[in-house]
């Protein structure tokens, strides 16, 4: 199992059993699990530190929208015991500290290569191994390749006319300078009004001299009702953690709350209002959606929560014209609901100005600011909170070629195709963590990540035990899964939204609803059944069928 350095045509090649791409929540846990199973494993991470999403997204106000006590690993009781969260929703620096702590605590760093950006991954048919190359010209071979590349790790690049002429400074929230940015005495523009902007705007407003928010589509946002977490509270949670996490694993969204039992119109309007008020006071991403079974499937049911939220916005924002411009009218929840701390309240500040791009479309960036149909706004800094090429971007950025040189970009030219969100037909021995076709971004990511990493590790271990050198999803299994995911989504309101869930935010991206909507619990059962059926839907090739060359390098 040890690492052997080979020389091919004079180039040093590092051999491993497994290469994991990415050192965020997924990659760190994958390394821990695989190493424990005795696989030589190397993690390649393009950042200069571990943390993935939480390494890059350091913009002011960045925090998780799942409660800290659930947005963390459950694989180690010791880790649960020796870490405490300070707030109900941890801020980015604290989450990054947690991931750094995990890397140290489990001695992971010695197998992580930082500043190593993977450029290509090519499958070698003769040897049943992947050849991975980084932009630094390092080469690695491995039997198994685990893409722990994240769902929101490829930014949508600002493609605004005139940006090159802008004389001030500009930033993308997803690539925030580690040293931070001081906006005091500055006139700042924020472009965007998604989750990121909604977190950043209240913070920037407190610092900047003037803040101009350029909003194209208003979004629904629920109050976080964030608060400090007491030690007693956390001790209580940890004392019963196994049960709590089991509950989350069996739930739809990967959070430990009971599933709703009633449809919206099964209760009286007064009762519904009371339940929405209760949810709003409790706060969080599921403030309103937690209560009803038909929230995501019935237009009229969904509209009741949408109107409730608009009413809240009108109550909070003093200027009725600004309040109306902030009111969303699409379905609530079908584009990820935002979670905020004083977002709508921020528009009551004198130094905050909402620019409604539906009334005055953005024309271009100029040397001094931003020009819309109504005039020019002079600013010193521009913050692009314009999102990500979500779910597929990070994989498509890499030149991935599977069996017979097939390219993943071509395989996905009409939208992502996977089996279980874990594997792609024609791309043997490659696994994706929380890939398209799995609950991923519709769930508590950490719960889904642990499930995927466990499933992948168990699969690789089972393959080793059986002497399998090549495992790949069959065309048929992939086709059936793609159809299944799509049929499930069609029974909901989700595919109707102009969201990054369907790729609507990236010009030219095929419109396909990417996540699996039936929930974490059902999904886990599907994955477990596939494994129990001897990896149904995967074609396996054993060592005895391999060539002598394969024998020499097999794990
Ligand atoms: P999102 O949710 O994709 O939001 C991006 C925002 O940027 C959204 O308001 C967009 O408006 C706006 N945008 C994007 N391109 C433009 C252009 N060209 N002009 C004007 N406005 C634009 O990304 P976030 O980073 O906020 O959140 C992503 C996820 O990260 C989030 O759901 C959480 O899970 C964490 P549009 O809606 O397209 O009109």
mmCIF file of C-alpha atoms in Angstrom, residues 181-435:
data_model
loop_
_atom_site.group_PDB
_atom_site.id
_atom_site.type_symbol
_atom_site.label_atom_id
_atom_site.label_comp_id
_atom_site.label_asym_id
_atom_site.label_seq_id
_atom_site.Cartn_x
_atom_site.Cartn_y
_atom_site.Cartn_z
ATOM 1 C CA UNK A 181 -11.212 44.617 3.059
ATOM 2 C CA UNK A 182 -11.699 47.923 4.836
ATOM 3 C CA UNK A 183 -14.703 49.772 3.408
ATOM 4 C CA UNK A 184 -14.682 52.654 5.859
ATOM 5 C CA UNK A 185 -15.126 56.062 4.193
ATOM 6 C CA UNK A 186 -15.792 54.257 0.898
ATOM 7 C CA UNK A 187 -18.706 54.351 -1.518
ATOM 8 C CA UNK A 188 -19.425 50.711 -2.187
ATOM 9 C CA UNK A 189 -21.595 48.920 -4.745
ATOM 10 C CA UNK A 190 -22.859 45.387 -4.182
ATOM 11 C CA UNK A 191 -24.142 43.610 -7.270
ATOM 12 C CA UNK A 192 -26.446 40.717 -6.408
ATOM 13 C CA UNK A 193 -29.139 39.916 -3.866
ATOM 14 C CA UNK A 194 -28.732 36.173 -3.248
ATOM 15 C CA UNK A 195 -27.743 34.479 0.028
ATOM 16 C CA UNK A 196 -24.239 35.892 -0.116
ATOM 17 C CA UNK A 197 -25.263 39.496 -0.735
ATOM 18 C CA UNK A 198 -27.941 39.212 1.932
ATOM 19 C CA UNK A 199 -25.300 38.184 4.466
ATOM 20 C CA UNK A 200 -22.741 40.764 3.349
ATOM 21 C CA UNK A 201 -24.933 43.836 2.888
ATOM 22 C CA UNK A 202 -25.743 44.517 6.570
ATOM 23 C CA UNK A 203 -22.045 44.210 7.462
ATOM 24 C CA UNK A 204 -20.773 46.406 4.637
ATOM 25 C CA UNK A 205 -23.499 48.980 5.346
ATOM 26 C CA UNK A 206 -22.180 49.411 8.870
ATOM 27 C CA UNK A 207 -18.691 50.190 7.605
ATOM 28 C CA UNK A 208 -19.097 51.977 4.291
ATOM 29 C CA UNK A 209 -19.824 55.641 3.836
ATOM 30 C CA UNK A 210 -22.467 54.866 1.203
ATOM 31 C CA UNK A 211 -23.720 51.511 -0.016
ATOM 32 C CA UNK A 212 -25.515 50.991 -3.329
ATOM 33 C CA UNK A 213 -27.206 47.609 -3.759
ATOM 34 C CA UNK A 214 -27.818 46.648 -7.386
ATOM 35 C CA UNK A 215 -30.651 44.152 -7.254
ATOM 36 C CA UNK A 216 -32.051 42.307 -10.250
ATOM 37 C CA UNK A 217 -34.286 39.762 -8.510
ATOM 38 C CA UNK A 218 -35.401 40.136 -4.899
ATOM 39 C CA UNK A 219 -35.156 37.037 -2.721
ATOM 40 C CA UNK A 220 -36.948 35.523 0.212
ATOM 41 C CA UNK A 221 -34.971 35.680 3.392
ATOM 42 C CA UNK A 222 -35.766 34.326 6.830
ATOM 43 C CA UNK A 223 -34.367 35.813 10.027
ATOM 44 C CA UNK A 224 -31.548 33.707 11.452
ATOM 45 C CA UNK A 225 -32.505 34.652 15.012
ATOM 46 C CA UNK A 226 -28.852 34.053 15.663
ATOM 47 C CA UNK A 227 -27.666 34.019 19.269
ATOM 48 C CA UNK A 228 -24.747 32.868 21.385
ATOM 49 C CA UNK A 229 -24.779 29.184 22.282
ATOM 50 C CA UNK A 230 -24.260 28.334 25.912
ATOM 51 C CA UNK A 231 -21.974 25.523 26.974
ATOM 52 C CA UNK A 232 -24.828 23.821 28.818
ATOM 53 C CA UNK A 233 -26.970 23.838 25.711
ATOM 54 C CA UNK A 234 -24.205 22.243 23.675
ATOM 55 C CA UNK A 235 -23.394 19.658 26.296
ATOM 56 C CA UNK A 236 -27.002 18.612 26.219
ATOM 57 C CA UNK A 237 -26.953 18.323 22.420
ATOM 58 C CA UNK A 238 -23.718 16.327 22.426
ATOM 59 C CA UNK A 239 -24.915 13.994 25.192
ATOM 60 C CA UNK A 240 -27.580 12.671 22.826
ATOM 61 C CA UNK A 241 -25.790 13.310 19.557
ATOM 62 C CA UNK A 242 -25.991 9.849 18.010
ATOM 63 C CA UNK A 243 -29.774 9.908 18.213
ATOM 64 C CA UNK A 244 -29.916 13.487 16.923
ATOM 65 C CA UNK A 245 -27.775 12.664 13.899
ATOM 66 C CA UNK A 246 -29.712 9.480 13.150
ATOM 67 C CA UNK A 247 -32.855 11.547 13.067
ATOM 68 C CA UNK A 248 -31.198 14.047 10.705
ATOM 69 C CA UNK A 249 -29.951 11.249 8.449
ATOM 70 C CA UNK A 250 -33.451 9.875 8.076
ATOM 71 C CA UNK A 251 -35.017 13.287 7.455
ATOM 72 C CA UNK A 252 -35.508 15.038 4.128
ATOM 73 C CA UNK A 253 -33.168 17.964 4.661
ATOM 74 C CA UNK A 254 -30.585 16.338 6.930
ATOM 75 C CA UNK A 255 -31.689 18.293 9.966
ATOM 76 C CA UNK A 256 -33.121 16.857 13.179
ATOM 77 C CA UNK A 257 -36.643 18.215 12.991
ATOM 78 C CA UNK A 258 -39.822 16.199 12.650
ATOM 79 C CA UNK A 259 -41.358 16.055 9.170
ATOM 80 C CA UNK A 260 -44.555 18.044 8.656
ATOM 81 C CA UNK A 261 -47.805 16.121 8.777
ATOM 82 C CA UNK A 262 -50.375 18.626 7.528
ATOM 83 C CA UNK A 263 -51.054 20.298 4.202
ATOM 84 C CA UNK A 264 -51.388 24.085 4.127
ATOM 85 C CA UNK A 265 -55.151 24.133 3.590
ATOM 86 C CA UNK A 266 -55.827 21.511 6.221
ATOM 87 C CA UNK A 267 -55.514 24.237 8.836
ATOM 88 C CA UNK A 268 -57.509 27.455 9.192
ATOM 89 C CA UNK A 269 -55.979 30.733 7.979
ATOM 90 C CA UNK A 270 -55.611 31.844 11.608
ATOM 91 C CA UNK A 271 -53.813 28.645 12.570
ATOM 92 C CA UNK A 272 -51.562 28.909 9.510
ATOM 93 C CA UNK A 273 -50.681 32.475 10.385
ATOM 94 C CA UNK A 274 -49.875 31.424 13.939
ATOM 95 C CA UNK A 275 -47.597 28.662 12.639
ATOM 96 C CA UNK A 276 -45.797 31.024 10.253
ATOM 97 C CA UNK A 277 -45.342 33.563 13.065
ATOM 98 C CA UNK A 278 -43.941 30.834 15.282
ATOM 99 C CA UNK A 279 -41.524 29.786 12.518
ATOM 100 C CA UNK A 280 -40.442 33.369 11.882
ATOM 101 C CA UNK A 281 -39.671 33.850 15.590
ATOM 102 C CA UNK A 282 -37.736 30.595 15.720
ATOM 103 C CA UNK A 283 -35.851 31.596 12.572
ATOM 104 C CA UNK A 284 -33.683 29.696 10.114
ATOM 105 C CA UNK A 285 -33.891 28.458 6.556
ATOM 106 C CA UNK A 286 -36.972 26.305 7.215
ATOM 107 C CA UNK A 287 -38.801 28.948 9.273
ATOM 108 C CA UNK A 288 -41.907 28.625 7.146
ATOM 109 C CA UNK A 289 -41.350 25.481 5.099
ATOM 110 C CA UNK A 290 -40.966 23.181 8.117
ATOM 111 C CA UNK A 291 -44.686 23.251 8.837
ATOM 112 C CA UNK A 292 -46.464 21.859 5.783
ATOM 113 C CA UNK A 293 -46.261 18.830 3.527
ATOM 114 C CA UNK A 294 -47.223 20.629 0.301
ATOM 115 C CA UNK A 295 -45.016 23.692 0.607
ATOM 116 C CA UNK A 296 -42.804 22.677 -2.339
ATOM 117 C CA UNK A 297 -45.454 21.007 -4.478
ATOM 118 C CA UNK A 298 -48.581 23.155 -4.430
ATOM 119 C CA UNK A 299 -48.590 26.626 -5.926
ATOM 120 C CA UNK A 300 -51.459 27.918 -3.772
ATOM 121 C CA UNK A 301 -49.939 26.472 -0.603
ATOM 122 C CA UNK A 302 -46.567 28.003 -1.396
ATOM 123 C CA UNK A 303 -48.209 31.371 -2.088
ATOM 124 C CA UNK A 304 -49.477 31.626 1.486
ATOM 125 C CA UNK A 305 -45.913 31.599 2.832
ATOM 126 C CA UNK A 306 -44.728 33.929 0.077
ATOM 127 C CA UNK A 307 -47.391 36.486 0.983
ATOM 128 C CA UNK A 308 -46.594 36.132 4.689
ATOM 129 C CA UNK A 309 -42.950 36.979 3.940
ATOM 130 C CA UNK A 310 -43.840 39.961 1.756
ATOM 131 C CA UNK A 311 -45.986 41.258 4.599
ATOM 132 C CA UNK A 312 -43.000 40.970 6.943
ATOM 133 C CA UNK A 313 -40.838 42.930 4.499
ATOM 134 C CA UNK A 314 -43.463 45.676 4.318
ATOM 135 C CA UNK A 315 -43.568 45.823 8.125
ATOM 136 C CA UNK A 316 -39.774 46.022 8.477
ATOM 137 C CA UNK A 317 -38.806 48.410 5.660
ATOM 138 C CA UNK A 318 -40.052 51.910 6.360
ATOM 139 C CA UNK A 319 -40.013 53.310 2.811
ATOM 140 C CA UNK A 320 -42.974 51.613 1.024
ATOM 141 C CA UNK A 321 -41.367 51.979 -2.391
ATOM 142 C CA UNK A 322 -38.149 50.298 -1.231
ATOM 143 C CA UNK A 323 -40.168 47.625 0.568
ATOM 144 C CA UNK A 324 -42.086 46.829 -2.610
ATOM 145 C CA UNK A 325 -38.866 46.641 -4.647
ATOM 146 C CA UNK A 326 -37.537 44.113 -2.090
ATOM 147 C CA UNK A 327 -40.636 41.896 -2.326
ATOM 148 C CA UNK A 328 -40.097 38.652 -4.264
ATOM 149 C CA UNK A 329 -42.981 37.170 -6.234
ATOM 150 C CA UNK A 330 -41.558 33.845 -7.392
ATOM 151 C CA UNK A 331 -42.246 30.657 -5.412
ATOM 152 C CA UNK A 332 -40.636 30.663 -1.995
ATOM 153 C CA UNK A 333 -37.957 28.047 -1.341
ATOM 154 C CA UNK A 334 -37.556 26.826 -4.913
ATOM 155 C CA UNK A 335 -34.536 29.063 -5.184
ATOM 156 C CA UNK A 336 -32.557 28.614 -1.991
ATOM 157 C CA UNK A 337 -34.152 30.622 0.805
ATOM 158 C CA UNK A 338 -31.719 33.076 2.331
ATOM 159 C CA UNK A 339 -31.087 33.463 6.042
ATOM 160 C CA UNK A 340 -30.170 36.878 7.330
ATOM 161 C CA UNK A 341 -29.254 39.014 10.273
ATOM 162 C CA UNK A 342 -30.990 42.386 9.889
ATOM 163 C CA UNK A 343 -31.034 42.335 6.094
ATOM 164 C CA UNK A 344 -34.338 44.096 5.456
ATOM 165 C CA UNK A 345 -33.715 46.409 8.435
ATOM 166 C CA UNK A 346 -30.533 47.602 6.699
ATOM 167 C CA UNK A 347 -32.636 49.424 4.087
ATOM 168 C CA UNK A 348 -33.835 51.768 6.839
ATOM 169 C CA UNK A 349 -30.307 53.212 7.065
ATOM 170 C CA UNK A 350 -29.652 56.575 5.426
ATOM 171 C CA UNK A 351 -26.435 55.358 3.778
ATOM 172 C CA UNK A 352 -28.047 52.393 1.979
ATOM 173 C CA UNK A 353 -29.607 52.795 -1.465
ATOM 174 C CA UNK A 354 -31.446 50.116 -3.399
ATOM 175 C CA UNK A 355 -31.039 50.241 -7.164
ATOM 176 C CA UNK A 356 -33.772 48.173 -8.807
ATOM 177 C CA UNK A 357 -32.238 46.817 -11.999
ATOM 178 C CA UNK A 358 -35.626 45.728 -13.286
ATOM 179 C CA UNK A 359 -36.579 49.408 -13.481
ATOM 180 C CA UNK A 360 -33.184 50.733 -14.545
ATOM 181 C CA UNK A 361 -31.137 47.958 -16.191
ATOM 182 C CA UNK A 362 -27.401 47.934 -15.661
ATOM 183 C CA UNK A 363 -25.648 49.209 -18.793
ATOM 184 C CA UNK A 364 -21.979 48.953 -17.930
ATOM 185 C CA UNK A 365 -19.214 49.571 -15.475
ATOM 186 C CA UNK A 366 -17.417 52.854 -16.044
ATOM 187 C CA UNK A 367 -14.117 54.242 -14.821
ATOM 188 C CA UNK A 368 -15.868 55.793 -11.848
ATOM 189 C CA UNK A 369 -18.708 53.438 -11.082
ATOM 190 C CA UNK A 370 -21.783 51.775 -12.518
ATOM 191 C CA UNK A 371 -24.081 53.146 -15.187
ATOM 192 C CA UNK A 372 -27.723 52.127 -15.418
ATOM 193 C CA UNK A 373 -30.479 53.412 -17.691
ATOM 194 C CA UNK A 374 -31.172 56.069 -15.046
ATOM 195 C CA UNK A 375 -27.631 57.437 -14.627
ATOM 196 C CA UNK A 376 -24.198 56.798 -13.202
ATOM 197 C CA UNK A 377 -23.465 55.772 -9.602
ATOM 198 C CA UNK A 378 -19.955 56.739 -8.589
ATOM 199 C CA UNK A 379 -18.313 54.244 -6.261
ATOM 200 C CA UNK A 380 -14.864 53.389 -4.918
ATOM 201 C CA UNK A 381 -15.396 49.643 -4.628
ATOM 202 C CA UNK A 382 -17.566 47.032 -6.291
ATOM 203 C CA UNK A 383 -18.491 43.762 -4.612
ATOM 204 C CA UNK A 384 -19.716 41.070 -6.996
ATOM 205 C CA UNK A 385 -22.014 38.740 -5.050
ATOM 206 C CA UNK A 386 -23.131 37.092 -8.269
ATOM 207 C CA UNK A 387 -22.869 33.447 -7.319
ATOM 208 C CA UNK A 388 -21.349 30.284 -8.687
ATOM 209 C CA UNK A 389 -21.325 27.884 -11.587
ATOM 210 C CA UNK A 390 -22.931 25.540 -9.108
ATOM 211 C CA UNK A 391 -22.779 21.754 -8.837
ATOM 212 C CA UNK A 392 -21.071 21.031 -12.152
ATOM 213 C CA UNK A 393 -18.624 23.946 -12.541
ATOM 214 C CA UNK A 394 -15.765 22.513 -10.502
ATOM 215 C CA UNK A 395 -15.818 19.189 -12.347
ATOM 216 C CA UNK A 396 -16.175 20.691 -15.794
ATOM 217 C CA UNK A 397 -13.205 22.960 -15.143
ATOM 218 C CA UNK A 398 -10.996 19.877 -14.985
ATOM 219 C CA UNK A 399 -10.188 18.036 -18.202
ATOM 220 C CA UNK A 400 -11.695 14.701 -17.148
ATOM 221 C CA UNK A 401 -11.417 11.836 -19.622
ATOM 222 C CA UNK A 402 -12.771 8.429 -18.805
ATOM 223 C CA UNK A 403 -12.649 5.078 -20.582
ATOM 224 C CA UNK A 404 -11.625 5.343 -24.250
ATOM 225 C CA UNK A 405 -10.782 9.012 -23.757
ATOM 226 C CA UNK A 406 -14.430 10.125 -23.357
ATOM 227 C CA UNK A 407 -14.689 13.647 -21.999
ATOM 228 C CA UNK A 408 -16.888 14.458 -19.012
ATOM 229 C CA UNK A 409 -17.753 17.842 -20.481
ATOM 230 C CA UNK A 410 -19.154 16.091 -23.535
ATOM 231 C CA UNK A 411 -20.882 13.466 -21.424
ATOM 232 C CA UNK A 412 -22.590 16.337 -19.595
ATOM 233 C CA UNK A 413 -23.176 18.558 -22.613
ATOM 234 C CA UNK A 414 -26.936 18.369 -22.132
ATOM 235 C CA UNK A 415 -26.760 18.515 -18.343
ATOM 236 C CA UNK A 416 -25.131 16.371 -15.674
ATOM 237 C CA UNK A 417 -25.701 12.619 -15.846
ATOM 238 C CA UNK A 418 -24.785 10.464 -12.880
ATOM 239 C CA UNK A 419 -25.717 7.256 -11.152
ATOM 240 C CA UNK A 420 -26.808 8.139 -7.584
ATOM 241 C CA UNK A 421 -24.913 11.413 -7.845
ATOM 242 C CA UNK A 422 -21.891 9.252 -7.035
ATOM 243 C CA UNK A 423 -20.535 7.962 -10.334
ATOM 244 C CA UNK A 424 -20.736 8.492 -14.083
ATOM 245 C CA UNK A 425 -21.070 5.822 -16.785
ATOM 246 C CA UNK A 426 -17.828 5.678 -18.741
ATOM 247 C CA UNK A 427 -15.748 7.148 -15.913
ATOM 248 C CA UNK A 428 -14.556 4.080 -14.015
ATOM 249 C CA UNK A 429 -13.148 4.240 -10.498
ATOM 250 C CA UNK A 430 -14.191 7.871 -10.124
ATOM 251 C CA UNK A 431 -16.626 9.001 -7.445
ATOM 252 C CA UNK A 432 -18.222 12.367 -6.797
ATOM 253 C CA UNK A 433 -19.069 13.536 -3.292
ATOM 254 C CA UNK A 434 -22.509 15.184 -3.226
ATOM 255 C CA UNK A 435 -22.630 15.220 -7.009
#
